[in-house]
Coordinates of C-alpha atoms in Angstrom, one line a residue:
M8 CA 0.0 0.0 0.0
T9 CA 1.6 3.3 -1.1
A10 CA 0.9 6.9 0.0
V11 CA -0.5 7.6 -3.4
E12 CA -3.0 4.7 -3.2
H13 CA -4.3 5.4 0.3
G14 CA -3.0 8.8 1.6
V15 CA -0.5 9.0 4.4
A16 CA -3.1 9.4 7.1
G17 CA -4.9 6.4 5.7
M18 CA -1.7 4.4 5.8
I19 CA -1.1 5.4 9.5
H20 CA -4.7 4.3 10.4
A21 CA -4.4 1.1 8.5
R22 CA -1.2 0.1 10.3
L23 CA -2.4 0.7 13.9
G24 CA -3.0 -2.9 14.5
E25 CA 0.6 -3.8 13.6
C26 CA 2.2 -1.3 15.9
S27 CA 3.8 -1.6 19.3
P28 CA 2.1 0.5 22.2
A29 CA 4.7 3.2 21.8
E30 CA 4.3 3.4 18.0
R31 CA 0.6 3.6 18.5
R32 CA 1.1 6.7 20.6
V33 CA 3.0 8.2 17.7
A34 CA 0.2 7.3 15.3
R35 CA -2.5 8.8 17.6
V36 CA -0.5 12.1 17.9
L37 CA -0.2 12.2 14.1
L38 CA -3.8 11.5 13.5
A39 CA -5.1 13.9 16.2
A40 CA -3.4 16.9 14.5
Y41 CA -2.8 15.8 10.9
P42 CA -1.2 17.1 8.8
A43 CA 0.5 19.7 11.0
A44 CA 1.9 17.0 13.4
A45 CA 3.4 15.1 10.5
L46 CA 5.4 18.2 9.5
E47 CA 7.1 18.5 13.0
T48 CA 10.6 17.4 13.7
V49 CA 11.4 14.0 15.0
A50 CA 12.3 15.5 18.4
V51 CA 9.0 17.5 18.7
L52 CA 6.9 14.5 17.6
A53 CA 8.6 12.2 20.1
E54 CA 8.0 14.6 22.9
R55 CA 4.4 15.1 22.1
A56 CA 3.9 11.3 22.0
G57 CA 6.0 10.7 25.1
V58 CA 8.4 8.3 23.2
S59 CA 12.0 8.3 22.0
G60 CA 13.2 9.6 18.7
P61 CA 14.1 6.1 17.5
T62 CA 10.5 5.0 18.1
V63 CA 9.2 7.7 15.8
L64 CA 11.7 6.6 13.1
R65 CA 10.7 2.9 13.6
F66 CA 7.1 3.9 13.0
V67 CA 7.9 5.9 9.9
N68 CA 9.9 2.9 8.6
R69 CA 6.9 0.6 9.3
L70 CA 4.9 2.8 7.0
G71 CA 7.3 2.1 4.3
F72 CA 9.4 5.3 4.2
R73 CA 13.2 5.2 4.3
G74 CA 13.3 8.1 6.7
H75 CA 11.5 11.1 8.2
P76 CA 12.4 13.4 5.3
E77 CA 10.8 11.0 2.8
F78 CA 7.7 10.7 5.1
Q79 CA 7.3 14.5 5.3
K80 CA 7.7 14.8 1.5
A81 CA 4.9 12.4 1.0
V82 CA 2.7 14.5 3.4
R83 CA 3.6 17.8 1.6
D84 CA 2.9 16.2 -1.8
E85 CA -0.5 15.0 -0.6
L86 CA -1.7 18.4 0.8
S87 CA -2.6 20.0 -2.5
E88 CA -4.5 16.9 -3.6
R89 CA -6.2 16.8 -0.2
D90 CA -7.5 20.3 -0.6
T91 CA -8.8 19.9 -4.2
S92 CA -12.2 21.5 -4.9
P93 CA -14.5 20.9 -7.8
L94 CA -13.4 24.3 -9.3
S95 CA -9.7 23.5 -9.0
A96 CA -10.2 20.1 -10.5
Y97 CA -12.3 21.6 -13.3
T98 CA -9.6 24.2 -14.0
A99 CA -6.7 21.8 -13.9
E100 CA -8.4 19.3 -16.3
P101 CA -10.7 20.7 -18.9
P102 CA -14.1 19.0 -19.2
A103 CA -14.2 15.9 -21.5
A104 CA -15.6 16.3 -25.0
P105 CA -19.3 15.5 -25.5
G106 CA -20.0 11.7 -25.5
G107 CA -18.2 9.0 -23.7
A108 CA -19.6 9.6 -20.3
L109 CA -20.8 6.1 -19.8
E110 CA -17.4 4.7 -20.8
R111 CA -15.6 7.0 -18.3
A112 CA -18.0 5.8 -15.6
R113 CA -17.4 2.2 -16.4
R114 CA -13.7 2.7 -16.2
V115 CA -13.5 4.7 -13.0
L116 CA -16.4 3.8 -10.7
P117 CA -16.2 0.0 -10.5
Q118 CA -12.4 0.3 -9.7
A119 CA -13.1 2.8 -7.0
V120 CA -15.7 0.6 -5.4
E121 CA -13.4 -2.5 -5.6
A122 CA -10.5 -0.6 -4.2
T123 CA -12.5 0.8 -1.3
L124 CA -13.9 -2.5 -0.2
A125 CA -10.4 -4.2 -0.6
E126 CA -8.7 -1.5 1.5
L127 CA -11.2 -1.4 4.4
P128 CA -9.9 -3.2 7.5
E129 CA -12.3 -6.0 8.4
S130 CA -11.9 -5.2 12.1
E131 CA -13.2 -1.6 11.4
V132 CA -16.2 -2.9 9.5
E133 CA -17.0 -5.3 12.2
A134 CA -16.7 -2.6 14.9
A135 CA -19.0 -0.3 13.0
V136 CA -21.6 -3.0 12.6
R137 CA -21.4 -3.9 16.3
L138 CA -21.9 -0.2 17.3
L139 CA -24.8 0.4 14.8
A140 CA -26.6 -2.8 15.9
D141 CA -26.3 -2.0 19.6
P142 CA -29.8 -1.3 20.8
Q143 CA -28.5 0.6 23.9
L144 CA -27.0 3.3 21.7
R145 CA -29.0 6.2 20.2
V146 CA -27.7 7.0 16.7
T147 CA -27.3 10.5 15.4
G148 CA -26.2 11.0 11.8
H149 CA -24.6 14.2 10.4
G150 CA -22.9 15.2 7.1
G151 CA -21.6 18.2 5.3
R152 CA -22.7 20.2 2.3
F153 CA -23.1 17.1 0.0
S154 CA -22.4 14.2 2.4
A155 CA -25.5 15.1 4.4
L156 CA -27.3 13.0 1.8
L157 CA -25.3 10.0 2.9
A158 CA -26.2 10.6 6.5
H159 CA -29.9 10.8 5.6
Y160 CA -29.6 7.6 3.5
L161 CA -28.0 5.7 6.4
V162 CA -30.4 7.0 9.1
M163 CA -33.5 6.1 7.0
H164 CA -32.3 2.5 6.9
L165 CA -31.5 2.4 10.6
V166 CA -34.9 3.9 11.5
Q167 CA -36.5 0.8 9.7
I168 CA -34.2 -1.9 11.0
R169 CA -33.3 -0.8 14.6
G170 CA -35.0 2.4 15.5
N171 CA -33.7 5.1 17.9
S172 CA -31.9 6.9 15.1
R173 CA -32.2 10.5 13.9
L174 CA -30.3 13.2 11.9
L175 CA -28.7 16.1 13.7
P176 CA -31.3 18.9 13.5
A177 CA -30.6 21.9 11.3
G178 CA -32.3 24.3 13.7
Q179 CA -29.9 26.0 16.2
V180 CA -32.2 25.5 19.2
E181 CA -33.0 21.9 18.4
R182 CA -29.4 21.1 17.7
A183 CA -28.2 22.7 20.9
G184 CA -30.8 20.7 22.8
L185 CA -29.7 17.4 21.3
L186 CA -26.0 18.1 21.8
A187 CA -26.6 19.0 25.5
E188 CA -28.0 15.5 26.0
L189 CA -25.1 13.6 24.4
G190 CA -23.5 11.0 26.6
R191 CA -21.9 7.5 26.7
R192 CA -25.1 5.9 25.3
D193 CA -24.9 8.0 22.1
L194 CA -23.4 7.0 18.8
L195 CA -22.5 9.9 16.4
V196 CA -22.1 8.9 12.7
L197 CA -20.3 11.6 10.8
F198 CA -19.5 12.1 7.1
D199 CA -16.6 14.4 6.4
Y200 CA -14.7 14.6 3.1
R201 CA -11.9 16.7 1.7
R202 CA -12.3 20.5 2.2
Y203 CA -13.1 19.2 5.7
E204 CA -15.7 21.2 7.6
Q205 CA -14.4 22.7 10.9
P206 CA -17.9 22.5 12.6
T207 CA -17.9 18.7 12.1
L208 CA -14.5 18.5 13.9
R209 CA -15.9 20.7 16.8
L210 CA -18.9 18.5 17.0
A211 CA -16.8 15.3 17.2
Q212 CA -14.5 16.8 19.9
A213 CA -17.4 17.9 22.0
A214 CA -19.1 14.4 21.7
K215 CA -15.9 12.7 22.7
E216 CA -15.7 14.8 25.8
H217 CA -19.1 13.5 26.7
E218 CA -17.9 9.9 26.1
A219 CA -20.1 9.4 23.0
K220 CA -19.0 6.9 20.4
I221 CA -18.1 8.1 16.9
I222 CA -18.1 6.4 13.5
L223 CA -16.4 8.5 10.8
F224 CA -17.0 8.1 7.0
T225 CA -14.3 9.9 5.1
D226 CA -11.9 9.8 2.1
R227 CA -8.6 8.2 1.8
W228 CA -6.7 11.3 3.2
L229 CA -8.8 11.1 6.4
S230 CA -10.8 14.0 7.9
P231 CA -9.2 15.5 11.1
V232 CA -12.1 13.8 12.9
A233 CA -10.2 10.5 12.5
G234 CA -8.1 11.6 15.5
V235 CA -11.1 11.3 17.9
A236 CA -13.2 8.7 16.1
D237 CA -13.7 5.1 17.5
V238 CA -14.2 3.7 13.9
V239 CA -12.8 5.2 10.7
L240 CA -14.1 4.1 7.3
P241 CA -12.3 5.6 4.4
S242 CA -13.6 5.4 0.8
R243 CA -12.1 6.3 -2.6
V244 CA -13.6 9.4 -4.2
D245 CA -12.4 8.7 -7.8
S246 CA -14.9 10.1 -10.2
P247 CA -15.3 10.6 -14.0
S248 CA -16.2 14.3 -13.3
A249 CA -14.7 17.2 -11.4
Y250 CA -16.8 16.3 -8.3
D251 CA -15.7 13.6 -5.9
S252 CA -17.8 10.5 -6.1
F253 CA -19.8 9.0 -3.3
V254 CA -20.5 5.8 -5.1
P255 CA -17.9 3.9 -3.1
T256 CA -19.2 5.2 0.2
V257 CA -22.7 4.1 -0.7
A258 CA -21.2 0.6 -1.3
V259 CA -19.7 0.7 2.3
L260 CA -23.1 1.8 3.6
E261 CA -24.8 -1.1 1.9
T262 CA -22.2 -3.4 3.4
L263 CA -22.9 -2.1 6.9
I264 CA -26.6 -2.2 6.5
D265 CA -26.3 -5.9 5.5
G266 CA -24.1 -6.5 8.5
V267 CA -26.5 -4.8 10.9
I268 CA -29.5 -6.8 9.7
A269 CA -27.6 -10.0 10.1
R270 CA -26.4 -9.0 13.6
L271 CA -29.9 -7.9 14.7
G272 CA -31.5 -11.1 13.5
P273 CA -35.3 -11.3 14.2
A274 CA -35.2 -7.9 15.9
A275 CA -34.7 -6.3 12.5
G276 CA -37.8 -8.0 11.1
E277 CA -39.9 -7.0 14.1
Q278 CA -38.8 -3.3 13.7
L279 CA -39.6 -3.5 9.9
T280 CA -43.0 -4.9 10.6
S281 CA -43.7 -2.3 13.2
I282 CA -42.7 0.5 10.8
E283 CA -44.8 -0.9 8.0
A284 CA -47.9 -1.3 10.3
A285 CA -47.5 2.3 11.4
A286 CA -47.1 3.6 7.8
Q287 CA -50.4 1.8 6.8
R288 CA -52.2 2.9 10.0
Y289 CA -51.5 6.6 9.4
G290 CA -51.8 6.5 5.6
L291 CA -48.1 7.2 4.9
L292 CA -47.8 4.7 2.1
G293 CA -48.6 6.2 -1.3

């Protein structure tokens, strides 16, 4: 796995399970303040993690870099790509000539989905399913400008198969009221993709202070929320257009929904039956 394929932050997260306790402290410091922490000197990074300089270097070597300068070069090279917007992508690469859109989609999207599912650590998927299927946890979904659609998609399924799920309200009073109630029996499911949104990070940090659990859906460069999330699920965003694609993320959502239904067993069927009966009773089915 190279930095180009997965992003340096993604590489760090993917290798956590292989690390010694001291190396994991280095990884957590890097993820909590990425990318700024990755551009610190070995001495500063070691001090922040409470480890020795050689431990930092061993961790960098574990990622596949020959030394700290090479590691930092990969981070700097990644930053411009991480901050790409639809406008900058459009400007850098002129739109394709008319026709051929289907062929471009056939070439790009299946590969992005396949790479996403192949790169996801099975342990993270299992952890996400376990949290989403826990009836003791109240689920709150929230996304950004575009990724709010993904949060809505997931919550609609969870309402039908497990209940006790909602979206973070848009209204300030309602949102403040919900956030004031967050605690250890809450699960926050956040969607945050490049051009990461600062309010989402603040939300995650506040939720963690109240001992809530957090699942993060993000891209291969990893949102800063990865530093406080319990589960991180990166997806490719490769697209035939200037816009990042959410098709791979939808594939991950479908995977989790399948896992949650299987884990809930008969309880999922009972919830679906209850929802269907209520919809018929109140004339909600067209």
